[in-house]
């Protein structure tokens, strides 16, 4: 701020990853545990002022967010969801135990939707309760995207089923979105 008090100088988190080399062939780089790592890395960077993050790497036969044929791996689906739904104004979220469940939310006034991201970083399923202060969706159904050991799942859920409590699988990421 001292060097450039009038204009913002963007900061980016570049090439974060679990493994420092492709030679380790760490399975977390292409599975649901890698999605948890990516989600935690992204929300931590964005919450601390970064304007962008860049995961390593996008496509290859060992790690990439896509395989050699361009088919999305679970981490690629997660990045697609972030780019599609997690753009907007930051909305304050809270959780009773940040060592287990992390959250992040945005409100996109242009598109008229809100999106809530929950991350279960534990090896156990967790009962969570989402409290949407100041938001009552205009439609009873929301879209839920789950990334877990079961893969990538998209389903329609009823507002009443998620606002009270639901179970998150171990090492999973859930994104819930709906119109205002």
Short mmCIF file of N, CA and C in Angstrom, two decimals:
data_model
loop_
_atom_site.label_atom_id
_atom_site.label_comp_id
_atom_site.label_asym_id
_atom_site.label_seq_id
_atom_site.Cartn_x
_atom_site.Cartn_y
_atom_site.Cartn_z
N UNK A 1 0.80 -1.18 0.00
CA UNK A 1 0.00 0.00 0.00
C UNK A 1 0.86 1.26 0.00
N UNK A 2 2.02 1.20 0.60
CA UNK A 2 2.88 2.38 0.63
C UNK A 2 3.43 2.71 -0.76
N UNK A 3 3.79 1.67 -1.52
CA UNK A 3 4.35 1.87 -2.85
C UNK A 3 3.30 2.33 -3.84
N UNK A 4 2.10 1.82 -3.70
CA UNK A 4 1.04 2.14 -4.65
C UNK A 4 -0.28 2.39 -3.90
N UNK A 5 -0.39 3.55 -3.23
CA UNK A 5 -1.59 3.80 -2.42
C UNK A 5 -2.87 4.00 -3.22
N UNK A 6 -2.77 4.36 -4.50
CA UNK A 6 -3.95 4.67 -5.30
C UNK A 6 -4.48 3.45 -6.04
N UNK A 7 -3.61 2.57 -6.47
CA UNK A 7 -4.06 1.43 -7.26
C UNK A 7 -3.71 0.11 -6.56
N UNK A 8 -4.57 -0.87 -6.78
CA UNK A 8 -4.34 -2.19 -6.20
C UNK A 8 -3.35 -2.97 -7.07
N UNK A 9 -2.41 -3.60 -6.44
CA UNK A 9 -1.48 -4.49 -7.14
C UNK A 9 -1.94 -5.91 -6.84
N UNK A 10 -2.41 -6.64 -7.85
CA UNK A 10 -2.97 -7.97 -7.60
C UNK A 10 -1.91 -8.97 -7.14
N UNK A 11 -2.28 -9.77 -6.17
CA UNK A 11 -1.43 -10.88 -5.70
C UNK A 11 -2.10 -12.18 -6.10
N UNK A 12 -1.29 -13.15 -6.54
CA UNK A 12 -1.81 -14.45 -6.97
C UNK A 12 -1.05 -15.57 -6.26
N UNK A 13 -1.75 -16.65 -5.98
CA UNK A 13 -1.11 -17.86 -5.48
C UNK A 13 -0.91 -18.75 -6.70
N UNK A 14 0.35 -18.99 -7.05
CA UNK A 14 0.68 -19.69 -8.28
C UNK A 14 1.22 -21.09 -8.00
N UNK A 15 0.72 -22.06 -8.73
CA UNK A 15 1.20 -23.44 -8.74
C UNK A 15 1.27 -24.09 -7.37
N UNK A 16 0.19 -24.02 -6.61
CA UNK A 16 0.12 -24.76 -5.36
C UNK A 16 -0.22 -26.21 -5.68
N UNK A 17 0.21 -27.12 -4.85
CA UNK A 17 -0.08 -28.54 -5.07
C UNK A 17 0.31 -29.35 -3.84
N UNK A 18 -0.06 -30.61 -3.83
CA UNK A 18 0.28 -31.51 -2.73
C UNK A 18 1.70 -32.02 -2.87
N UNK A 19 2.06 -32.43 -4.05
CA UNK A 19 3.37 -33.03 -4.29
C UNK A 19 4.25 -32.10 -5.12
N UNK A 20 5.50 -32.04 -4.80
CA UNK A 20 6.42 -31.13 -5.46
C UNK A 20 6.94 -31.66 -6.79
N UNK A 21 6.68 -32.91 -7.11
CA UNK A 21 7.15 -33.49 -8.36
C UNK A 21 6.19 -34.56 -8.84
N UNK A 22 6.15 -34.76 -10.14
CA UNK A 22 5.29 -35.80 -10.70
C UNK A 22 5.81 -37.19 -10.36
N UNK A 23 7.10 -37.30 -10.00
CA UNK A 23 7.72 -38.60 -9.77
C UNK A 23 7.16 -39.34 -8.55
N UNK A 24 6.59 -38.62 -7.59
CA UNK A 24 6.04 -39.28 -6.39
C UNK A 24 4.75 -40.02 -6.71
N UNK A 25 4.06 -39.60 -7.77
CA UNK A 25 2.79 -40.21 -8.18
C UNK A 25 1.81 -40.31 -7.01
N UNK A 26 1.73 -39.24 -6.23
CA UNK A 26 0.85 -39.18 -5.07
C UNK A 26 -0.61 -39.24 -5.53
N UNK A 27 -1.37 -40.27 -5.11
CA UNK A 27 -2.75 -40.41 -5.59
C UNK A 27 -3.67 -39.25 -5.20
N UNK A 28 -3.31 -38.51 -4.14
CA UNK A 28 -4.14 -37.38 -3.72
C UNK A 28 -4.16 -36.26 -4.77
N UNK A 29 -3.21 -36.27 -5.67
CA UNK A 29 -3.18 -35.24 -6.71
C UNK A 29 -4.32 -35.39 -7.71
N UNK A 30 -4.96 -36.56 -7.75
CA UNK A 30 -6.06 -36.76 -8.71
C UNK A 30 -7.34 -37.29 -8.06
N UNK A 31 -7.38 -37.36 -6.72
CA UNK A 31 -8.59 -37.89 -6.10
C UNK A 31 -9.30 -36.83 -5.25
N UNK A 32 -10.32 -37.26 -4.51
CA UNK A 32 -11.14 -36.36 -3.69
C UNK A 32 -10.33 -35.66 -2.60
N UNK A 33 -9.27 -36.29 -2.10
CA UNK A 33 -8.44 -35.63 -1.09
C UNK A 33 -7.69 -34.44 -1.70
N UNK A 34 -7.35 -34.55 -2.97
CA UNK A 34 -6.75 -33.42 -3.67
C UNK A 34 -7.73 -32.28 -3.84
N UNK A 35 -9.01 -32.59 -4.02
CA UNK A 35 -10.04 -31.55 -4.12
C UNK A 35 -10.15 -30.80 -2.80
N UNK A 36 -10.10 -31.53 -1.68
CA UNK A 36 -10.13 -30.89 -0.36
C UNK A 36 -8.92 -29.96 -0.23
N UNK A 37 -7.75 -30.43 -0.62
CA UNK A 37 -6.54 -29.59 -0.56
C UNK A 37 -6.70 -28.35 -1.44
N UNK A 38 -7.19 -28.52 -2.66
CA UNK A 38 -7.39 -27.38 -3.57
C UNK A 38 -8.38 -26.39 -2.97
N UNK A 39 -9.49 -26.89 -2.43
CA UNK A 39 -10.51 -26.00 -1.86
C UNK A 39 -9.95 -25.22 -0.69
N UNK A 40 -9.24 -25.89 0.21
CA UNK A 40 -8.65 -25.19 1.36
C UNK A 40 -7.62 -24.16 0.91
N UNK A 41 -6.79 -24.52 -0.07
CA UNK A 41 -5.78 -23.58 -0.58
C UNK A 41 -6.43 -22.36 -1.20
N UNK A 42 -7.47 -22.58 -2.01
CA UNK A 42 -8.13 -21.47 -2.69
C UNK A 42 -8.83 -20.53 -1.72
N UNK A 43 -9.60 -21.07 -0.78
CA UNK A 43 -10.33 -20.17 0.10
C UNK A 43 -9.39 -19.44 1.06
N UNK A 44 -8.31 -20.07 1.45
CA UNK A 44 -7.34 -19.39 2.31
C UNK A 44 -6.67 -18.25 1.55
N UNK A 45 -6.27 -18.50 0.31
CA UNK A 45 -5.64 -17.45 -0.50
C UNK A 45 -6.60 -16.30 -0.75
N UNK A 46 -7.83 -16.62 -1.16
CA UNK A 46 -8.82 -15.58 -1.47
C UNK A 46 -9.22 -14.80 -0.21
N UNK A 47 -9.33 -15.49 0.92
CA UNK A 47 -9.69 -14.83 2.17
C UNK A 47 -8.59 -13.88 2.66
N UNK A 48 -7.38 -14.10 2.17
CA UNK A 48 -6.25 -13.26 2.58
C UNK A 48 -5.81 -12.28 1.49
N UNK A 49 -6.68 -12.00 0.53
CA UNK A 49 -6.41 -10.92 -0.41
C UNK A 49 -5.92 -11.31 -1.79
N UNK A 50 -5.67 -12.58 -2.04
CA UNK A 50 -5.27 -12.98 -3.40
C UNK A 50 -6.44 -12.76 -4.35
N UNK A 51 -6.14 -12.37 -5.57
CA UNK A 51 -7.19 -12.16 -6.56
C UNK A 51 -7.37 -13.39 -7.44
N UNK A 52 -6.43 -14.33 -7.36
CA UNK A 52 -6.48 -15.50 -8.22
C UNK A 52 -5.58 -16.59 -7.65
N UNK A 53 -5.90 -17.84 -8.01
CA UNK A 53 -5.02 -18.96 -7.68
C UNK A 53 -4.83 -19.79 -8.95
N UNK A 54 -3.71 -20.46 -9.04
CA UNK A 54 -3.39 -21.30 -10.20
C UNK A 54 -2.87 -22.64 -9.69
N UNK A 55 -3.64 -23.69 -9.90
CA UNK A 55 -3.22 -25.03 -9.47
C UNK A 55 -2.22 -25.61 -10.46
N UNK A 56 -1.34 -26.47 -9.96
CA UNK A 56 -0.41 -27.20 -10.81
C UNK A 56 -0.93 -28.63 -10.89
N UNK A 57 -1.12 -29.20 -11.95
CA UNK A 57 -1.05 -28.81 -13.34
C UNK A 57 -2.35 -29.17 -14.03
N UNK A 58 -2.53 -28.66 -15.22
CA UNK A 58 -3.84 -28.77 -15.85
C UNK A 58 -4.11 -30.08 -16.58
N UNK A 59 -3.09 -30.68 -17.22
CA UNK A 59 -3.38 -31.87 -18.03
C UNK A 59 -2.13 -32.71 -18.22
N UNK A 60 -2.24 -33.98 -17.84
CA UNK A 60 -1.19 -34.94 -18.16
C UNK A 60 -1.63 -36.35 -17.77
N UNK A 61 -0.77 -37.30 -18.00
CA UNK A 61 -1.10 -38.69 -17.73
C UNK A 61 -0.92 -39.10 -16.28
N UNK A 62 -0.40 -38.21 -15.45
CA UNK A 62 -0.13 -38.57 -14.06
C UNK A 62 -0.98 -37.75 -13.09
N UNK A 63 -0.91 -36.43 -13.17
CA UNK A 63 -1.57 -35.59 -12.18
C UNK A 63 -2.71 -34.72 -12.68
N UNK A 64 -2.62 -34.11 -13.77
CA UNK A 64 -3.46 -32.99 -14.17
C UNK A 64 -4.92 -33.01 -13.75
N UNK A 65 -5.55 -31.86 -13.86
CA UNK A 65 -6.99 -31.73 -13.60
C UNK A 65 -7.78 -32.43 -14.71
N UNK A 66 -7.08 -32.76 -15.81
CA UNK A 66 -7.63 -33.57 -16.90
C UNK A 66 -6.61 -34.65 -17.23
N UNK A 67 -7.11 -35.76 -17.79
CA UNK A 67 -6.18 -36.79 -18.25
C UNK A 67 -5.64 -36.42 -19.63
N UNK A 68 -4.83 -37.26 -20.21
CA UNK A 68 -4.21 -36.98 -21.52
C UNK A 68 -5.23 -36.78 -22.63
N UNK A 69 -6.43 -37.36 -22.48
CA UNK A 69 -7.47 -37.24 -23.51
C UNK A 69 -8.37 -36.03 -23.27
N UNK A 70 -8.10 -35.25 -22.25
CA UNK A 70 -8.90 -34.06 -21.98
C UNK A 70 -10.14 -34.32 -21.13
N UNK A 71 -10.26 -35.52 -20.56
CA UNK A 71 -11.40 -35.85 -19.69
C UNK A 71 -11.13 -35.27 -18.30
N UNK A 72 -12.13 -34.54 -17.76
CA UNK A 72 -11.97 -33.93 -16.45
C UNK A 72 -11.83 -35.00 -15.36
N UNK A 73 -10.85 -34.81 -14.50
CA UNK A 73 -10.77 -35.59 -13.28
C UNK A 73 -11.56 -34.83 -12.21
N UNK A 74 -11.73 -35.40 -11.04
CA UNK A 74 -12.54 -34.79 -10.00
C UNK A 74 -12.04 -33.38 -9.66
N UNK A 75 -10.73 -33.16 -9.67
CA UNK A 75 -10.19 -31.83 -9.41
C UNK A 75 -10.54 -30.84 -10.51
N UNK A 76 -10.67 -31.31 -11.72
CA UNK A 76 -11.09 -30.45 -12.83
C UNK A 76 -12.54 -30.03 -12.68
N UNK A 77 -13.39 -30.95 -12.23
CA UNK A 77 -14.79 -30.60 -11.96
C UNK A 77 -14.87 -29.53 -10.87
N UNK A 78 -14.03 -29.67 -9.86
CA UNK A 78 -14.03 -28.67 -8.79
C UNK A 78 -13.65 -27.28 -9.33
N UNK A 79 -12.59 -27.21 -10.12
CA UNK A 79 -12.19 -25.91 -10.68
C UNK A 79 -13.28 -25.32 -11.56
N UNK A 80 -13.95 -26.17 -12.32
CA UNK A 80 -15.05 -25.71 -13.16
C UNK A 80 -16.17 -25.11 -12.30
N UNK A 81 -16.51 -25.77 -11.19
CA UNK A 81 -17.54 -25.25 -10.29
C UNK A 81 -17.12 -23.92 -9.68
N UNK A 82 -15.86 -23.82 -9.27
CA UNK A 82 -15.38 -22.56 -8.68
C UNK A 82 -15.50 -21.42 -9.70
N UNK A 83 -15.10 -21.67 -10.93
CA UNK A 83 -15.17 -20.64 -11.96
C UNK A 83 -16.60 -20.30 -12.36
N UNK A 84 -17.51 -21.24 -12.21
CA UNK A 84 -18.90 -21.02 -12.58
C UNK A 84 -19.71 -20.35 -11.48
N UNK A 85 -19.50 -20.77 -10.23
CA UNK A 85 -20.38 -20.33 -9.15
C UNK A 85 -19.74 -19.48 -8.06
N UNK A 86 -18.46 -19.52 -7.88
CA UNK A 86 -17.84 -18.83 -6.75
C UNK A 86 -17.29 -17.46 -7.14
N UNK A 87 -18.00 -16.78 -8.00
CA UNK A 87 -17.64 -15.42 -8.41
C UNK A 87 -18.72 -14.49 -7.89
N UNK A 88 -18.30 -13.50 -7.14
CA UNK A 88 -19.25 -12.55 -6.56
C UNK A 88 -18.68 -11.91 -5.32
N UNK A 89 -19.55 -11.34 -4.54
CA UNK A 89 -19.15 -10.69 -3.30
C UNK A 89 -19.06 -11.73 -2.18
N UNK A 90 -17.98 -11.66 -1.43
CA UNK A 90 -17.75 -12.56 -0.31
C UNK A 90 -18.85 -12.39 0.73
N UNK A 91 -19.37 -13.50 1.23
CA UNK A 91 -20.38 -13.50 2.28
C UNK A 91 -19.76 -14.17 3.51
N UNK A 92 -19.91 -13.55 4.65
CA UNK A 92 -19.34 -14.07 5.88
C UNK A 92 -19.94 -15.43 6.22
N UNK A 93 -19.08 -16.37 6.56
CA UNK A 93 -19.51 -17.71 6.99
C UNK A 93 -18.82 -18.04 8.31
N UNK A 94 -19.35 -19.02 9.00
CA UNK A 94 -18.76 -19.45 10.26
C UNK A 94 -19.00 -20.94 10.44
N UNK A 95 -18.15 -21.56 11.24
CA UNK A 95 -18.29 -22.97 11.58
C UNK A 95 -17.79 -23.15 13.01
N UNK A 96 -18.33 -24.15 13.72
CA UNK A 96 -17.90 -24.34 15.10
C UNK A 96 -16.50 -24.92 15.19
N UNK A 97 -16.04 -25.63 14.18
CA UNK A 97 -14.73 -26.26 14.28
C UNK A 97 -13.99 -26.16 12.94
N UNK A 98 -13.17 -25.14 12.78
CA UNK A 98 -12.42 -24.92 11.54
C UNK A 98 -11.36 -25.99 11.30
N UNK A 99 -11.07 -26.81 12.30
CA UNK A 99 -10.12 -27.91 12.10
C UNK A 99 -10.75 -29.07 11.36
N UNK A 100 -12.09 -29.05 11.24
CA UNK A 100 -12.80 -30.13 10.57
C UNK A 100 -13.59 -29.63 9.36
N UNK A 101 -14.40 -28.60 9.56
CA UNK A 101 -15.25 -28.06 8.50
C UNK A 101 -14.85 -26.62 8.20
N UNK A 102 -14.58 -26.33 6.94
CA UNK A 102 -14.31 -24.96 6.50
C UNK A 102 -15.40 -24.54 5.53
N UNK A 103 -15.69 -23.25 5.52
CA UNK A 103 -16.76 -22.74 4.67
C UNK A 103 -16.34 -21.47 3.95
N UNK A 104 -17.02 -21.19 2.85
CA UNK A 104 -16.80 -19.98 2.06
C UNK A 104 -18.07 -19.77 1.25
N UNK A 105 -18.48 -18.51 1.10
CA UNK A 105 -19.72 -18.25 0.36
C UNK A 105 -19.61 -16.95 -0.42
N UNK A 106 -20.36 -16.88 -1.52
CA UNK A 106 -20.43 -15.66 -2.32
C UNK A 106 -21.87 -15.37 -2.70
N UNK A 107 -22.10 -14.09 -2.99
CA UNK A 107 -23.38 -13.63 -3.50
C UNK A 107 -23.08 -12.91 -4.81
N UNK A 108 -23.71 -13.38 -5.88
CA UNK A 108 -23.52 -12.78 -7.19
C UNK A 108 -24.78 -12.01 -7.55
N UNK A 109 -24.73 -10.69 -7.39
CA UNK A 109 -25.90 -9.86 -7.65
C UNK A 109 -26.27 -9.83 -9.13
N UNK A 110 -25.27 -9.92 -10.01
CA UNK A 110 -25.54 -9.87 -11.45
C UNK A 110 -26.35 -11.08 -11.90
N UNK A 111 -25.94 -12.26 -11.46
CA UNK A 111 -26.64 -13.50 -11.83
C UNK A 111 -27.78 -13.84 -10.88
N UNK A 112 -27.83 -13.17 -9.73
CA UNK A 112 -28.92 -13.37 -8.78
C UNK A 112 -28.86 -14.68 -8.02
N UNK A 113 -27.65 -15.16 -7.73
CA UNK A 113 -27.56 -16.39 -6.95
C UNK A 113 -26.56 -16.28 -5.81
N UNK A 114 -26.71 -17.19 -4.87
CA UNK A 114 -25.76 -17.34 -3.77
C UNK A 114 -25.19 -18.74 -3.84
N UNK A 115 -23.95 -18.85 -3.43
CA UNK A 115 -23.30 -20.16 -3.45
C UNK A 115 -22.53 -20.35 -2.16
N UNK A 116 -22.67 -21.53 -1.59
CA UNK A 116 -22.08 -21.87 -0.30
C UNK A 116 -21.19 -23.10 -0.49
N UNK A 117 -19.94 -23.00 -0.04
CA UNK A 117 -18.97 -24.08 -0.17
C UNK A 117 -18.64 -24.60 1.22
N UNK A 118 -18.73 -25.91 1.41
CA UNK A 118 -18.37 -26.57 2.68
C UNK A 118 -17.29 -27.59 2.38
N UNK A 119 -16.30 -27.64 3.25
CA UNK A 119 -15.18 -28.58 3.08
C UNK A 119 -15.04 -29.40 4.36
N UNK A 120 -15.17 -30.72 4.22
CA UNK A 120 -14.92 -31.63 5.35
C UNK A 120 -13.51 -32.16 5.18
N UNK A 121 -12.61 -31.69 6.02
CA UNK A 121 -11.21 -32.07 5.91
C UNK A 121 -10.84 -33.24 6.81
N UNK A 122 -11.83 -33.89 7.40
CA UNK A 122 -11.56 -35.00 8.32
C UNK A 122 -11.75 -36.35 7.61
N UNK A 123 -11.29 -37.39 8.26
CA UNK A 123 -11.44 -38.74 7.73
C UNK A 123 -12.75 -39.39 8.15
N UNK A 124 -13.65 -38.60 8.74
CA UNK A 124 -14.95 -39.10 9.19
C UNK A 124 -16.06 -38.26 8.57
N UNK A 125 -17.23 -38.88 8.38
CA UNK A 125 -18.38 -38.09 7.92
C UNK A 125 -18.78 -37.15 9.06
N UNK A 126 -19.37 -36.03 8.68
CA UNK A 126 -19.73 -35.00 9.66
C UNK A 126 -21.15 -34.53 9.45
N UNK A 127 -21.89 -34.37 10.53
CA UNK A 127 -23.20 -33.72 10.48
C UNK A 127 -22.94 -32.22 10.50
N UNK A 128 -23.47 -31.51 9.53
CA UNK A 128 -23.29 -30.06 9.53
C UNK A 128 -24.64 -29.38 9.41
N UNK A 129 -24.68 -28.18 9.93
CA UNK A 129 -25.87 -27.35 9.83
C UNK A 129 -25.46 -26.06 9.14
N UNK A 130 -26.18 -25.71 8.12
CA UNK A 130 -25.90 -24.48 7.39
C UNK A 130 -26.96 -23.46 7.78
N UNK A 131 -26.52 -22.32 8.21
CA UNK A 131 -27.43 -21.24 8.57
C UNK A 131 -27.27 -20.14 7.53
N UNK A 132 -28.31 -19.91 6.76
CA UNK A 132 -28.29 -18.90 5.72
C UNK A 132 -28.91 -17.60 6.25
N UNK A 133 -28.16 -16.86 7.02
CA UNK A 133 -28.67 -15.61 7.58
C UNK A 133 -28.96 -14.62 6.46
N UNK A 134 -30.17 -14.12 6.45
CA UNK A 134 -30.53 -13.11 5.46
C UNK A 134 -30.82 -13.64 4.07
N UNK A 135 -30.94 -14.95 3.92
CA UNK A 135 -31.22 -15.50 2.60
C UNK A 135 -32.32 -16.53 2.67
N UNK A 136 -33.36 -16.29 1.94
CA UNK A 136 -34.41 -17.29 1.72
C UNK A 136 -34.52 -17.44 0.21
N UNK A 137 -34.07 -18.57 -0.32
CA UNK A 137 -34.11 -18.74 -1.77
C UNK A 137 -35.50 -18.52 -2.34
N UNK A 138 -35.55 -18.02 -3.57
CA UNK A 138 -36.84 -17.76 -4.22
C UNK A 138 -37.50 -19.04 -4.70
N UNK A 139 -36.75 -20.11 -4.79
CA UNK A 139 -37.29 -21.41 -5.19
C UNK A 139 -36.93 -22.43 -4.12
N UNK A 140 -37.79 -23.44 -3.90
CA UNK A 140 -37.53 -24.39 -2.82
C UNK A 140 -36.35 -25.33 -3.09
N UNK A 141 -35.96 -25.48 -4.35
CA UNK A 141 -34.89 -26.40 -4.67
C UNK A 141 -33.57 -25.68 -4.96
N UNK A 142 -32.49 -26.29 -4.49
CA UNK A 142 -31.14 -25.81 -4.72
C UNK A 142 -30.37 -26.89 -5.46
N UNK A 143 -29.27 -26.51 -6.07
CA UNK A 143 -28.41 -27.50 -6.71
C UNK A 143 -27.23 -27.76 -5.79
N UNK A 144 -26.97 -29.04 -5.54
CA UNK A 144 -25.84 -29.45 -4.71
C UNK A 144 -24.86 -30.23 -5.57
N UNK A 145 -23.59 -29.85 -5.47
CA UNK A 145 -22.50 -30.56 -6.13
C UNK A 145 -21.64 -31.15 -5.03
N UNK A 146 -21.43 -32.46 -5.06
CA UNK A 146 -20.61 -33.12 -4.06
C UNK A 146 -19.42 -33.78 -4.74
N UNK A 147 -18.24 -33.56 -4.16
CA UNK A 147 -17.01 -34.17 -4.63
C UNK A 147 -16.44 -34.95 -3.45
N UNK A 148 -16.41 -36.27 -3.60
CA UNK A 148 -16.01 -37.14 -2.49
C UNK A 148 -15.41 -38.43 -3.04
N UNK A 149 -15.22 -39.41 -2.16
CA UNK A 149 -14.70 -40.70 -2.62
C UNK A 149 -15.66 -41.37 -3.59
N UNK A 150 -16.91 -40.93 -3.62
CA UNK A 150 -17.89 -41.45 -4.58
C UNK A 150 -17.78 -40.76 -5.94
N UNK A 151 -16.91 -39.76 -6.05
CA UNK A 151 -16.73 -39.04 -7.31
C UNK A 151 -17.43 -37.70 -7.30
N UNK A 152 -17.85 -37.28 -8.49
CA UNK A 152 -18.53 -36.00 -8.70
C UNK A 152 -20.02 -36.27 -8.86
N UNK A 153 -20.81 -35.69 -7.96
CA UNK A 153 -22.26 -35.92 -7.98
C UNK A 153 -22.97 -34.58 -7.98
N UNK A 154 -23.93 -34.44 -8.89
CA UNK A 154 -24.80 -33.25 -8.94
C UNK A 154 -26.21 -33.72 -8.65
N UNK A 155 -26.89 -33.01 -7.71
CA UNK A 155 -28.27 -33.38 -7.44
C UNK A 155 -29.05 -32.16 -6.98
N UNK A 156 -30.35 -32.24 -7.14
CA UNK A 156 -31.26 -31.19 -6.68
C UNK A 156 -31.68 -31.55 -5.26
N UNK A 157 -31.57 -30.58 -4.35
CA UNK A 157 -31.96 -30.79 -2.96
C UNK A 157 -32.98 -29.73 -2.56
N UNK A 158 -33.81 -30.08 -1.61
CA UNK A 158 -34.79 -29.13 -1.12
C UNK A 158 -34.15 -28.24 -0.06
N UNK A 159 -34.49 -26.96 -0.11
CA UNK A 159 -33.98 -25.97 0.83
C UNK A 159 -34.12 -26.45 2.27
N UNK A 160 -35.28 -27.01 2.62
CA UNK A 160 -35.51 -27.44 4.00
C UNK A 160 -34.61 -28.60 4.41
N UNK A 161 -34.15 -29.39 3.45
CA UNK A 161 -33.28 -30.52 3.77
C UNK A 161 -31.84 -30.11 4.07
N UNK A 162 -31.40 -28.98 3.56
CA UNK A 162 -30.02 -28.57 3.80
C UNK A 162 -29.88 -27.46 4.84
N UNK A 163 -30.94 -26.71 5.09
CA UNK A 163 -30.80 -25.60 6.03
C UNK A 163 -30.73 -26.08 7.47
N UNK A 164 -31.29 -27.24 7.78
CA UNK A 164 -31.26 -27.72 9.15
C UNK A 164 -30.00 -28.52 9.45
N UNK A 165 -29.78 -29.59 8.75
CA UNK A 165 -28.50 -30.31 8.84
C UNK A 165 -28.47 -31.44 7.82
N UNK A 166 -27.26 -31.82 7.46
CA UNK A 166 -27.08 -32.96 6.57
C UNK A 166 -25.69 -33.53 6.82
N UNK A 167 -25.43 -34.70 6.26
CA UNK A 167 -24.17 -35.38 6.47
C UNK A 167 -23.23 -35.13 5.31
N UNK A 168 -22.02 -34.73 5.64
CA UNK A 168 -20.95 -34.59 4.64
C UNK A 168 -20.07 -35.82 4.73
N UNK A 169 -19.77 -36.45 3.61
CA UNK A 169 -18.84 -37.59 3.64
C UNK A 169 -17.44 -37.15 4.09
N UNK A 170 -16.65 -38.11 4.52
CA UNK A 170 -15.25 -37.84 4.89
C UNK A 170 -14.51 -37.26 3.69
N UNK A 171 -13.58 -36.35 3.95
CA UNK A 171 -12.74 -35.76 2.90
C UNK A 171 -13.57 -35.39 1.68
N UNK A 172 -14.46 -34.44 1.85
CA UNK A 172 -15.35 -34.07 0.75
C UNK A 172 -15.52 -32.56 0.66
N UNK A 173 -16.02 -32.14 -0.49
CA UNK A 173 -16.35 -30.75 -0.74
C UNK A 173 -17.77 -30.72 -1.28
N UNK A 174 -18.60 -29.84 -0.71
CA UNK A 174 -19.97 -29.67 -1.18
C UNK A 174 -20.20 -28.22 -1.53
N UNK A 175 -20.76 -27.99 -2.69
CA UNK A 175 -21.11 -26.66 -3.15
C UNK A 175 -22.62 -26.64 -3.34
N UNK A 176 -23.29 -25.69 -2.69
CA UNK A 176 -24.74 -25.54 -2.81
C UNK A 176 -25.02 -24.18 -3.41
N UNK A 177 -25.86 -24.13 -4.44
CA UNK A 177 -26.15 -22.85 -5.09
C UNK A 177 -27.64 -22.74 -5.40
N UNK A 178 -28.11 -21.50 -5.39
CA UNK A 178 -29.51 -21.26 -5.69
C UNK A 178 -29.76 -19.80 -5.95
N UNK A 179 -30.92 -19.52 -6.52
CA UNK A 179 -31.30 -18.15 -6.82
C UNK A 179 -31.75 -17.46 -5.55
N UNK A 180 -31.57 -16.13 -5.54
CA UNK A 180 -31.99 -15.35 -4.37
C UNK A 180 -33.49 -15.29 -4.28
#
